[in-house]
Coordinates of C-alpha atoms and ligand atoms in Angstrom, one line a residue:
X1402 CA -8.4 7.2 3.7
X1403 CA -8.9 10.5 5.4
X1404 CA -10.2 13.7 3.8
X1405 CA -10.0 17.0 5.6
X1406 CA -12.1 19.8 4.1
X1407 CA -11.4 23.4 5.0
X1408 CA -14.2 25.9 4.4
X1409 CA -15.8 29.1 5.5
X1410 CA -19.2 27.4 5.1
X1411 CA -19.0 24.1 7.0
X1412 CA -22.8 23.9 7.2
X1413 CA -22.9 23.5 3.5
X1414 CA -20.8 20.3 3.7
X1415 CA -22.0 18.8 7.0
X1416 CA -25.2 17.5 5.6
X1417 CA -23.7 16.0 2.5
X1418 CA -20.8 14.4 4.4
X1419 CA -23.2 12.7 6.8
X1420 CA -25.5 11.4 4.2
X1421 CA -25.0 9.7 0.8
X1422 CA -22.1 7.5 -0.1
X1423 CA -19.8 9.4 2.2
X1424 CA -21.8 8.5 5.3
X1425 CA -21.9 4.8 4.5
X1426 CA -18.2 4.7 3.8
X1427 CA -17.5 6.3 7.2
X1428 CA -19.8 4.0 9.0
X1429 CA -18.0 1.0 7.5
X1430 CA -14.7 2.5 8.8
X1431 CA -13.2 2.8 5.4
X1432 CA -13.0 6.6 5.2
X1433 CA -12.9 9.6 7.6
X1434 CA -14.1 13.0 6.5
X1435 CA -13.5 16.0 8.7
X1436 CA -14.9 19.4 7.9
X1437 CA -13.0 22.4 9.4
X1438 CA -14.4 25.9 9.8
X1439 CA -11.7 28.3 8.7
X1440 CA -12.9 30.9 11.1
X1441 CA -11.9 28.8 14.0
X1442 CA -8.3 29.4 13.0
X1443 CA -8.1 33.2 12.6
X1444 CA -6.4 35.3 15.1
X1445 CA -8.6 38.2 14.1
X1446 CA -10.9 39.3 17.0
X1447 CA -13.8 39.7 14.6
X1448 CA -13.2 36.2 13.1
X1449 CA -12.6 37.7 9.7
X1450 CA -10.7 35.5 7.2
X1451 CA -10.6 37.9 4.3
X1452 CA -9.4 41.4 3.5
X1453 CA -9.2 43.9 0.6
X1454 CA -6.7 43.1 -2.2
X1455 CA -3.5 45.0 -2.7
X1456 CA -3.6 47.0 -5.9
X1457 CA -7.1 48.2 -5.5
X1458 CA -8.9 45.4 -7.3
X1459 CA -12.5 44.5 -6.7
X1460 CA -13.6 41.8 -4.2
X1461 CA -12.1 40.3 -1.1
X1462 CA -9.2 37.9 -0.8
X1463 CA -8.8 35.1 1.8
X1464 CA -5.9 35.8 4.0
X1465 CA -2.8 33.7 4.6
X1466 CA -2.9 33.4 8.4
X1467 CA -6.1 31.3 9.0
X1468 CA -5.4 29.0 6.1
X1469 CA -1.8 28.5 7.1
X1470 CA -2.8 27.9 10.8
X1471 CA -5.4 25.3 9.8
X1472 CA -3.2 23.4 7.4
X1473 CA -0.3 23.5 9.9
X1474 CA -2.5 22.2 12.6
X1475 CA -3.5 19.3 10.4
X1476 CA 0.0 18.6 9.2
X1477 CA 1.2 18.5 12.8
X1478 CA -1.0 15.4 13.3
X1479 CA -0.2 13.4 10.2
X1480 CA 1.4 13.5 6.8
X1481 CA -0.7 14.5 3.8
X1482 CA -0.3 13.2 0.3
X1483 CA -2.0 16.2 -1.3
X1484 CA -3.2 19.7 -0.3
X1485 CA -5.8 20.5 -2.9
X1486 CA -7.3 23.9 -3.7
X1487 CA -10.6 24.1 -5.5
X1488 CA -10.6 26.8 -8.1
X1489 CA -12.0 27.4 -11.6
X1490 CA -8.5 27.8 -13.0
X1491 CA -7.3 24.5 -11.7
X1492 CA -6.6 21.2 -13.5
X1493 CA -9.9 19.6 -14.8
X1494 CA -11.1 16.9 -12.4
X1495 CA -11.8 13.7 -14.2
X1496 CA -12.0 9.9 -13.5
X1497 CA -8.3 9.3 -13.8
X1498 CA -7.7 12.0 -11.1
X1499 CA -10.4 10.4 -8.9
X1500 CA -8.7 7.0 -9.3
X1501 CA -5.4 8.4 -8.3
X1502 CA -6.8 10.3 -5.3
X1503 CA -8.7 7.2 -4.1
X1504 CA -5.3 5.5 -3.5
X1505 CA -4.0 8.3 -1.2
X1506 CA -3.9 8.0 2.5
X1507 CA -4.6 11.6 3.7
X1508 CA -5.7 14.6 1.6
X1509 CA -6.7 18.1 2.4
X1510 CA -9.2 20.0 0.3
X1511 CA -9.2 23.8 0.8
X1512 CA -12.4 25.3 -0.6
X1513 CA -11.8 28.6 -2.5
X1514 CA -14.2 31.5 -2.0
X1515 CA -14.9 35.1 -2.8
X1516 CA -12.5 36.5 -5.4
X1517 CA -9.7 34.1 -4.4
X1518 CA -7.1 33.4 -1.8
X1519 CA -3.8 35.1 -1.2
X1520 CA -1.5 33.7 -3.9
X1521 CA 1.2 32.9 -1.4
X1522 CA -0.9 30.1 -0.1
X1523 CA -1.1 28.6 -3.6
X1524 CA 2.7 29.0 -4.0
X1525 CA 3.7 27.6 -0.7
X1526 CA 1.1 25.2 0.7
X1527 CA -1.1 23.9 -2.2
X1528 CA 0.1 20.8 -4.1
X1529 CA -2.7 20.5 -6.5
X1530 CA -5.3 23.0 -7.9
X1531 CA -8.5 21.4 -9.2
X1532 CA -11.6 22.6 -11.1
X1533 CA -14.7 20.5 -11.7
X1534 CA -15.5 22.1 -15.0
X1535 CA -15.6 25.2 -17.1
X1536 CA -18.2 27.2 -15.2
X1537 CA -17.9 29.4 -12.1
X1538 CA -19.4 28.4 -8.8
X1539 CA -19.9 30.8 -5.9
X1540 CA -17.4 28.8 -3.8
X1541 CA -15.4 25.6 -3.8
X1542 CA -17.7 23.7 -1.4
X1543 CA -19.8 22.0 -4.1
X1544 CA -16.6 21.2 -6.0
X1545 CA -15.1 19.6 -2.8
X1546 CA -18.3 17.6 -2.3
X1547 CA -18.2 16.4 -6.0
X1548 CA -14.6 15.3 -5.6
X1549 CA -15.1 13.6 -2.3
X1550 CA -18.1 11.6 -3.7
X1551 CA -16.2 10.6 -6.8
X1552 CA -13.1 9.6 -4.9
X1553 CA -14.7 7.8 -1.9
X1554 CA -16.8 5.5 -4.0
X1555 CA -13.6 4.1 -5.5
X1556 CA -12.1 3.2 -2.2
X1557 CA -12.2 -0.6 -2.0
X1558 CA -15.1 -1.9 0.0
X1559 CA -17.2 1.2 -0.2
X1560 CA -19.4 0.0 -3.1
X1561 CA -21.1 -3.4 -2.9
X1562 CA -20.2 -5.9 -5.7
X1563 CA -23.3 -5.3 -7.7
X1564 CA -22.5 -1.6 -7.8
X1565 CA -18.9 -2.2 -8.8
X1566 CA -17.1 1.0 -10.0
X1567 CA -15.5 -1.0 -12.8
X1568 CA -18.5 -0.8 -15.1
X1569 CA -18.9 3.0 -14.7
X1570 CA -19.1 5.3 -17.6
X1571 CA -15.6 6.8 -18.1
X1572 CA -13.7 4.0 -16.3
X1573 CA -12.5 2.8 -19.7
X1574 CA -13.3 6.0 -21.7
X1575 CA -16.5 4.4 -22.8
X1576 CA -20.1 5.4 -21.8
X1577 CA -22.0 2.6 -20.0
X1578 CA -24.4 0.4 -21.9
X1579 CA -28.2 0.8 -21.3
X1580 CA -29.7 -1.2 -18.4
X1581 CA -33.2 -2.6 -17.9
X1582 CA -35.2 -4.3 -15.3
X1583 CA -38.6 -6.1 -15.1
X1584 CA -41.0 -6.2 -16.7
X1585 CA -39.6 -7.3 -20.0
X1586 CA -42.5 -5.6 -21.7
X1587 CA -43.9 -2.4 -20.3
X1588 CA -46.8 -0.9 -22.3
X1589 CA -45.2 -2.5 -25.4
X1590 CA -41.8 -0.9 -24.6
X1591 CA -39.6 -4.0 -25.0
X1592 CA -36.3 -4.9 -23.4
X1593 CA -33.8 -5.9 -26.1
X1594 CA -34.2 -9.7 -26.8
X1595 CA -30.5 -10.5 -26.4
X1596 CA -30.7 -9.5 -22.7
X1597 CA -33.4 -12.1 -22.2
X1598 CA -31.6 -14.8 -24.1
X1599 CA -29.3 -16.0 -21.3
X1600 CA -26.5 -16.2 -23.8
X1601 CA -23.6 -14.7 -21.8
X1602 CA -21.1 -14.1 -24.7
X1603 CA -23.8 -12.5 -26.9
X1604 CA -24.8 -10.3 -24.0
X1605 CA -21.2 -9.1 -23.4
X1606 CA -20.8 -8.4 -27.1
X1607 CA -24.1 -6.4 -27.2
X1608 CA -23.0 -4.4 -24.1
X1609 CA -19.7 -3.5 -25.7
X1610 CA -21.3 -2.6 -29.0
X1611 CA -23.9 -0.4 -27.2
X1612 CA -21.1 1.3 -25.2
X1613 CA -19.1 2.0 -28.4
X1614 CA -22.1 3.3 -30.3
X1615 CA -23.3 5.6 -27.5
X1616 CA -19.7 6.9 -27.0
X1617 CA -19.3 7.6 -30.7
X1618 CA -22.7 9.4 -30.9
X1619 CA -22.7 11.3 -27.6
X1620 CA -19.0 11.7 -26.6
X1621 CA -16.7 11.2 -29.6
X1622 CA -14.0 13.1 -27.8
X1623 CA -13.6 10.2 -25.4
X1624 CA -12.5 7.9 -28.2
X1625 CA -9.5 10.0 -28.9
X1626 CA -8.2 9.5 -25.4
Ligands
6GU232 CL1 -13.3 24.1 -8.0 N1 -14.5 26.4 -7.7 C1 -15.3 27.4 -8.1 N2 -15.5 28.4 -7.4 N3 -15.9 27.3 -9.3 C2 -15.7 26.3 -10.1 C3 -14.9 25.2 -9.7 C4 -14.3 25.3 -8.5 N4 -14.9 24.3 -10.6 C5 -15.6 24.8 -11.6 N5 -16.1 26.0 -11.2

């Protein structure tokens, strides 16, 4: 899988992309992540990528030209499955969307900024608009990082077996069961007896019951899905 991220703040993503799960996935050759500085694509002699909005509204708007140039340059090299725009008014990012994106070959993530981007880009070049939640970030970079992390860890081979993405919270609309490690008794705080019993079926039943109870108590909305 290849992810191309287009941003006016590449420094904000470079560190993250070269550490964390994303770095390991890239070293294993499973994923390529490329960060592109939008300013490298402007024809403006002052390297500006935004301008005042028509209509006299407040704020600045990212212009068509550099975005179109960057996306066109990428599309000339390979086909893309999705051109994603990160924006608070996009579709809510969730685990099913992460699963679907993890099966794509090539995706572009365009990070929104300032007040917005020229709407013609959204109409003509963007295939998917995504928000990571009902709050407003300064820019789409953190959203792109969140999405890349959630997607890349689902690419086969990225996680080791013991980390398996299958037991994640949300993968089956249930929160994960509690986990414990040694010692079995820490200052009198005891690990549930069933986990020490070696009784595999009972442990599985306990895990499921814990997942159901925690979901009912903490995220009852998930049970309606
Ligand atoms: Cl994708 N972008 C911005 N700027 N704010 C957000 C967001 C995205 N998702 C939630 N808030």
